[in-house]
C-alpha cells in the first residue's frame, strides 16, 4: 500500500449535511457545505494542507470514502451525522485507517436528546469537537496540522 503524502486531509460528511445552510439554521448555522469546502481549502493552504471534502447520504458511501482515504489521505476529519450514533460499520472502517481521525459535530450533541450522547466514532477518534458550529471544521483542521507535524 502507498503511504499517503503527509499533507492531504479528507473531510467526510454524513447524511443530510448536504442541506447545511438551507434548513434549521438555528441548530446548524447559515453556512452551506460549499462554503465550508471553500473555507477549509483556503485554511488548509495557509496550514500547508491539501484538503478535499466529501459527503454521502449512505452508510456504505461513507465506508467507501474511508477505505479510499487509506491510500489517499494522511488524516481524516469526519462528521458522520446520524451514523455517529448507530454505525459499527463506520467505526470498523475508521479502525483500518492509520492516520489521525478528528470527529466533528456542529451542534453540542450532549445538550440534545440522549440518543445523541453516544458515539461509536469516538471509540476511534483522536479528538472530538462539538458545539462550535461550522467553525468546528476549521478548529479540526488546525489541530490536524499539529497532529500531522508530529506524525
Ligand atoms: O451536530 C452535528 O454535526 C450532527 O452530527 C448533525 C447530525 C445529527 O444527527 C448528529 O446527532 C449531530 C444531523 C445532520 C443533519 O443535517 C442537517 C443539515 C441542515 C438542515 C437539517 C439537518
XYZ file of N, CA and C and ligand atoms in Angstrom:
475
model
N 0.841 -1.200 0.000
C 0.000 0.000 0.000
C 0.881 1.257 0.000
N 0.492 2.258 -0.812
C 1.266 3.503 -0.873
C 1.025 4.315 0.395
N 2.102 4.824 0.988
C 1.949 5.699 2.154
C 1.502 7.076 1.651
N 0.317 7.579 2.129
C -0.155 8.858 1.620
C 0.774 10.007 1.989
N 0.802 11.035 1.145
C 1.554 12.249 1.459
C 1.077 12.770 2.803
N 1.990 13.361 3.551
C 1.668 13.767 4.914
C 0.795 15.012 4.999
N 0.405 15.582 3.854
C -0.310 16.852 3.939
C -1.727 16.804 3.366
N -2.223 15.616 3.056
C -3.578 15.545 2.493
C -4.579 15.157 3.573
N -5.635 15.961 3.689
C -6.662 15.722 4.705
C -8.019 15.618 4.014
N -8.750 14.560 4.311
C -10.109 14.423 3.796
C -11.108 14.783 4.890
N -12.119 15.553 4.502
C -13.210 15.907 5.427
C -14.451 15.180 4.932
N -14.933 14.231 5.729
C -16.079 13.402 5.330
C -17.326 13.826 6.090
N -18.426 13.894 5.373
C -19.690 14.331 5.960
C -20.799 13.347 5.654
N -21.606 13.073 6.680
C -22.663 12.082 6.561
C -24.001 12.654 6.116
N -25.058 11.859 6.331
C -26.366 12.155 5.751
C -26.965 13.493 6.180
N -27.559 14.125 5.220
C -28.308 15.383 5.351
C -27.419 16.622 5.465
N -26.126 16.427 5.618
C -25.256 17.604 5.742
C -25.142 18.358 4.415
N -25.595 17.748 3.322
C -25.705 18.479 2.046
C -26.748 19.603 2.140
N -27.598 19.555 3.177
C -28.634 20.595 3.337
C -28.200 21.716 4.276
N -26.965 21.675 4.726
C -26.478 22.738 5.625
C -26.729 24.111 5.014
N -27.159 25.036 5.876
C -27.405 26.409 5.428
C -28.753 26.574 4.763
N -29.438 25.464 4.515
C -30.714 25.539 3.794
C -31.900 25.191 4.691
N -31.658 24.537 5.832
C -32.696 24.135 6.793
C -32.120 24.295 8.193
N -32.988 24.501 9.173
C -32.626 24.541 10.590
C -31.368 25.373 10.893
N -31.315 26.630 10.431
C -30.122 27.450 10.714
C -29.921 27.687 12.207
N -31.003 27.582 12.989
C -30.884 27.773 14.449
C -30.004 26.719 15.092
N -29.984 25.513 14.525
C -29.140 24.434 15.090
C -27.819 24.358 14.325
N -27.885 24.412 12.993
C -26.699 24.074 12.200
C -26.039 25.275 11.512
N -26.603 26.480 11.702
C -25.961 27.677 11.164
C -26.359 27.962 9.722
N -25.802 29.033 9.188
C -26.207 29.536 7.869
C -25.242 29.126 6.759
N -24.101 28.600 7.128
C -23.110 28.292 6.086
C -23.439 26.965 5.400
N -23.256 26.943 4.106
C -23.532 25.728 3.335
C -22.279 24.839 3.309
N -22.478 23.604 2.850
C -21.326 22.700 2.733
C -20.318 23.245 1.708
N -20.833 23.913 0.690
C -19.933 24.525 -0.314
C -19.096 25.633 0.336
N -19.721 26.414 1.250
C -18.956 27.448 1.983
C -17.858 26.800 2.823
N -18.224 25.690 3.494
C -17.252 25.008 4.365
C -16.099 24.468 3.521
N -16.437 23.960 2.335
C -15.390 23.449 1.432
C -14.436 24.584 1.038
N -14.990 25.728 0.642
C -14.152 26.874 0.248
C -13.267 27.311 1.411
N -13.884 27.453 2.603
C -13.135 27.922 3.785
C -12.044 26.928 4.164
N -12.367 25.630 4.095
C -11.383 24.647 4.572
C -10.228 24.502 3.579
N -10.512 24.636 2.282
C -9.413 24.589 1.305
C -8.488 25.796 1.520
N -9.092 26.981 1.774
C -8.284 28.197 1.984
C -7.461 28.086 3.268
N -8.089 27.632 4.348
C -7.336 27.482 5.607
C -6.263 26.411 5.446
N -6.619 25.324 4.756
C -5.653 24.254 4.523
C -4.417 24.785 3.818
N -4.631 25.669 2.843
C -3.498 26.249 2.105
C -2.572 26.998 3.074
N -3.166 27.777 3.990
C -2.355 28.513 4.990
C -1.592 27.561 5.903
N -2.198 26.402 6.167
C -1.594 25.446 7.106
C -0.674 24.447 6.402
N -0.588 24.558 5.083
C 0.244 23.610 4.334
C -0.430 22.268 4.123
N -1.759 22.261 4.142
C -2.519 21.016 3.949
C -3.318 21.087 2.657
N -3.404 19.956 1.990
C -4.302 19.858 0.837
C -5.594 19.218 1.336
N -6.701 19.932 1.166
C -7.962 19.490 1.766
C -8.953 19.102 0.670
N -9.621 17.961 0.859
C -10.715 17.562 -0.038
C -11.913 17.197 0.821
N -13.082 17.654 0.416
C -14.304 17.431 1.203
C -15.253 16.504 0.444
N -15.852 15.572 1.183
C -16.797 14.608 0.599
C -18.060 14.570 1.454
N -19.158 14.165 0.820
C -20.414 13.975 1.563
C -21.159 12.802 0.962
N -21.788 11.996 1.826
C -22.654 10.925 1.330
C -23.846 10.785 2.265
N -24.992 10.487 1.669
C -26.186 10.209 2.478
C -26.294 8.737 2.829
N -25.289 7.936 2.423
C -25.384 6.489 2.570
C -24.245 5.947 3.436
N -24.571 5.045 4.324
C -23.562 4.475 5.225
C -22.423 3.830 4.428
N -22.802 3.028 3.405
C -21.782 2.350 2.594
C -20.926 3.348 1.819
N -21.513 4.471 1.433
C -20.760 5.506 0.734
C -19.685 6.098 1.639
N -20.012 6.265 2.909
C -19.017 6.807 3.852
C -17.927 5.765 4.100
N -18.330 4.497 4.244
C -17.330 3.417 4.400
C -16.387 3.417 3.194
N -16.946 3.547 1.983
C -16.104 3.576 0.769
C -15.115 4.753 0.816
N -15.594 5.912 1.279
C -14.710 7.092 1.331
C -13.607 6.906 2.366
N -13.917 6.245 3.473
C -12.880 5.987 4.494
C -11.853 5.005 3.928
N -12.334 3.973 3.239
C -11.394 2.998 2.650
C -10.508 3.670 1.602
N -11.091 4.548 0.779
C -10.302 5.247 -0.249
C -9.254 6.141 0.419
N -9.585 6.705 1.566
C -8.657 7.606 2.272
C -7.423 6.864 2.777
N -7.509 5.551 2.947
C -6.343 4.791 3.439
C -5.130 5.001 2.532
N -5.378 5.142 1.234
C -4.275 5.336 0.279
C -4.102 6.788 -0.138
N -5.057 7.640 0.238
C -5.060 8.988 -0.347
C -4.913 10.113 0.670
N -5.127 9.827 1.952
C -5.116 10.915 2.941
C -4.261 10.546 4.138
N -3.605 11.577 4.696
C -2.803 11.361 5.903
C -3.664 11.466 7.153
N -4.750 12.262 7.073
C -5.627 12.439 8.228
C -7.070 12.579 7.788
N -7.977 12.234 8.701
C -9.414 12.305 8.396
C -10.123 13.174 9.420
N -10.975 14.062 8.909
C -11.917 14.802 9.757
C -13.292 14.295 9.342
N -14.088 13.850 10.303
C -15.367 13.223 9.933
C -16.511 13.726 10.807
N -17.577 14.142 10.132
C -18.857 14.361 10.804
C -19.802 13.311 10.231
N -19.958 12.196 10.934
C -20.779 11.109 10.383
C -22.278 11.372 10.511
N -22.660 12.545 11.060
C -24.070 12.918 11.257
C -24.788 11.814 12.040
N -25.982 11.417 11.632
C -26.761 10.462 12.434
C -26.061 9.110 12.574
N -25.200 8.754 11.615
C -24.492 7.463 11.710
C -23.499 7.427 12.864
N -23.149 8.601 13.397
C -22.315 8.668 14.609
C -22.849 7.729 15.680
N -24.184 7.745 15.814
C -24.835 7.109 16.961
C -25.249 5.673 16.683
N -25.030 5.203 15.457
C -25.555 3.877 15.087
C -24.553 2.963 14.380
N -23.476 3.521 13.802
C -22.764 2.737 12.788
C -21.487 2.049 13.269
N -21.589 0.746 13.468
C -20.400 -0.070 13.744
C -19.572 -0.197 12.458
N -20.241 -0.170 11.294
C -19.512 -0.290 10.013
C -18.552 0.885 9.816
N -18.974 2.084 10.171
C -18.089 3.258 10.041
C -16.959 3.167 11.064
N -17.268 2.737 12.280
C -16.203 2.537 13.284
C -15.183 1.515 12.781
N -15.663 0.397 12.242
C -14.741 -0.646 11.749
C -13.843 -0.092 10.634
N -14.434 0.695 9.729
C -13.642 1.274 8.632
C -12.600 2.236 9.195
N -12.982 3.059 10.158
C -12.028 4.010 10.754
C -10.896 3.276 11.462
N -11.209 2.136 12.048
C -10.170 1.358 12.736
C -9.132 0.809 11.759
N -9.460 0.796 10.465
C -8.498 0.327 9.455
C -7.749 1.489 8.808
N -8.023 2.707 9.272
C -7.317 3.901 8.770
C -6.181 4.203 9.747
N -4.969 4.401 9.204
C -3.788 4.505 10.074
C -3.532 5.894 10.669
N -3.990 6.947 10.006
C -3.637 8.311 10.438
C -4.576 8.845 11.504
N -4.359 10.120 11.902
C -5.235 10.731 12.891
C -6.662 10.943 12.378
N -7.615 10.787 13.295
C -9.043 10.967 12.988
C -9.611 11.993 13.970
N -10.261 13.016 13.438
C -10.931 14.000 14.301
C -12.424 13.986 13.978
N -13.237 13.807 15.026
C -14.699 13.774 14.890
C -15.234 15.181 15.161
N -16.100 15.656 14.263
C -16.687 16.999 14.410
C -18.207 16.889 14.462
N -18.799 17.620 15.395
C -20.249 17.832 15.389
C -20.509 19.325 15.467
N -21.372 19.776 14.590
C -21.690 21.202 14.538
C -22.439 21.614 15.806
N -23.405 20.794 16.197
C -24.195 21.102 17.396
C -23.531 20.493 18.628
N -23.977 20.963 19.791
C -23.455 20.424 21.052
C -24.323 19.207 21.380
N -23.906 18.066 20.873
C -24.736 16.856 20.935
C -25.092 16.456 22.374
N -24.244 16.824 23.338
C -24.501 16.413 24.735
C -25.589 17.251 25.405
N -25.984 18.341 24.747
C -27.079 19.182 25.246
C -28.405 18.754 24.614
N -28.333 17.789 23.699
C -29.516 17.411 22.920
C -30.076 16.067 23.422
N -30.887 15.401 22.627
C -31.534 14.151 23.039
C -30.484 13.120 23.473
N -30.853 12.233 24.407
C -29.873 11.287 24.956
C -29.334 10.336 23.886
N -30.118 10.057 22.821
C -29.591 9.138 21.804
C -28.405 9.740 21.043
N -28.216 11.068 21.176
C -27.055 11.694 20.516
C -25.817 11.719 21.413
N -25.951 11.215 22.650
C -24.830 11.306 23.592
C -23.786 10.221 23.368
N -24.205 9.119 22.734
C -23.230 8.051 22.482
C -22.736 8.115 21.035
N -21.417 7.984 20.875
C -20.816 7.974 19.537
C -19.933 6.742 19.379
N -20.242 5.911 18.400
C -19.329 4.796 18.054
C -17.994 5.337 17.551
N -18.060 6.439 16.808
C -16.850 7.005 16.188
C -15.857 7.504 17.247
N -16.372 7.947 18.381
C -15.485 8.433 19.460
C -14.586 7.327 20.001
N -14.966 6.050 19.776
C -14.104 4.943 20.213
C -12.793 4.924 19.420
N -12.786 5.597 18.253
C -11.586 5.655 17.406
C -10.983 7.052 17.318
N -11.820 8.076 17.474
C -11.350 9.443 17.214
C -10.232 9.844 18.167
N -9.240 10.574 17.619
C -8.154 11.101 18.444
C -8.565 12.410 19.107
N -9.559 13.084 18.546
C -10.088 14.311 19.146
C -11.543 14.436 18.707
N -12.344 15.104 19.550
C -13.768 15.313 19.256
C -14.080 16.790 19.481
N -14.747 17.404 18.497
C -15.147 18.812 18.612
C -16.659 18.854 18.433
N -17.374 19.450 19.390
C -18.833 19.536 19.286
C -19.289 20.888 19.816
N -20.286 21.467 19.135
C -20.910 22.675 19.653
C -20.232 23.964 19.231
N -19.283 23.902 18.336
C -18.594 25.126 17.864
C -19.168 25.600 16.540
N -20.316 25.055 16.139
C -20.878 25.418 14.839
C -19.987 24.905 13.716
N -20.164 25.477 12.539
C -19.352 25.019 11.399
C -17.884 25.436 11.560
N -17.602 26.347 12.488
C -16.224 26.709 12.815
C -15.453 25.486 13.333
N -16.200 24.488 13.827
C -15.576 23.259 14.337
C -14.693 22.579 13.286
N -15.084 22.692 12.009
C -14.257 22.081 10.945
C -12.903 22.801 10.854
N -12.921 24.130 11.065
C -11.665 24.908 10.971
C -10.775 24.586 12.181
N -11.404 24.459 13.350
C -10.631 24.092 14.552
C -10.005 22.713 14.347
N -10.777 21.814 13.749
C -10.269 20.462 13.500
C -9.074 20.500 12.550
N -9.157 21.339 11.521
C -8.037 21.441 10.569
C -6.780 21.951 11.257
N -6.938 22.953 12.136
C -5.771 23.487 12.856
C -5.148 22.401 13.738
N -6.003 21.635 14.411
C -5.466 20.568 15.267
C -4.830 19.470 14.413
N -5.457 19.177 13.266
C -4.904 18.154 12.367
C -3.499 18.558 11.900
N -3.316 19.841 11.599
C -1.995 20.312 11.152
C -0.958 20.019 12.238
N -1.332 20.223 13.498
C -0.407 19.934 14.602
C -0.130 18.428 14.692
N -1.188 17.622 14.599
C -1.016 16.163 14.709
C -0.117 15.630 13.591
N -0.284 16.162 12.384
C 0.489 15.643 11.248
C 1.942 16.088 11.299
N 2.205 17.212 12.010
C 3.598 17.654 12.169
C 4.405 16.623 12.927
N 3.738 15.968 13.890
C 4.455 15.036 14.758
C 4.278 13.584 14.300
N 3.509 13.380 13.203
C 3.216 12.001 12.759
C 4.457 11.343 12.138
O -24.199 18.312 15.149
C -23.840 17.600 14.204
O -22.966 17.923 13.407
C -24.559 16.266 13.957
O -23.578 15.327 13.508
C -25.584 16.536 12.875
C -26.494 15.344 12.600
C -27.084 14.785 13.881
O -27.824 13.603 13.596
C -25.997 14.455 14.907
O -26.623 13.989 16.085
C -25.197 15.710 15.218
C -27.648 15.773 11.688
C -27.211 16.375 10.399
C -28.420 16.941 9.739
O -28.016 17.957 8.866
C -28.905 18.940 8.587
C -28.417 19.967 7.838
C -29.243 21.027 7.547
C -30.538 21.034 7.993
C -31.014 19.988 8.732
C -30.190 18.921 9.020
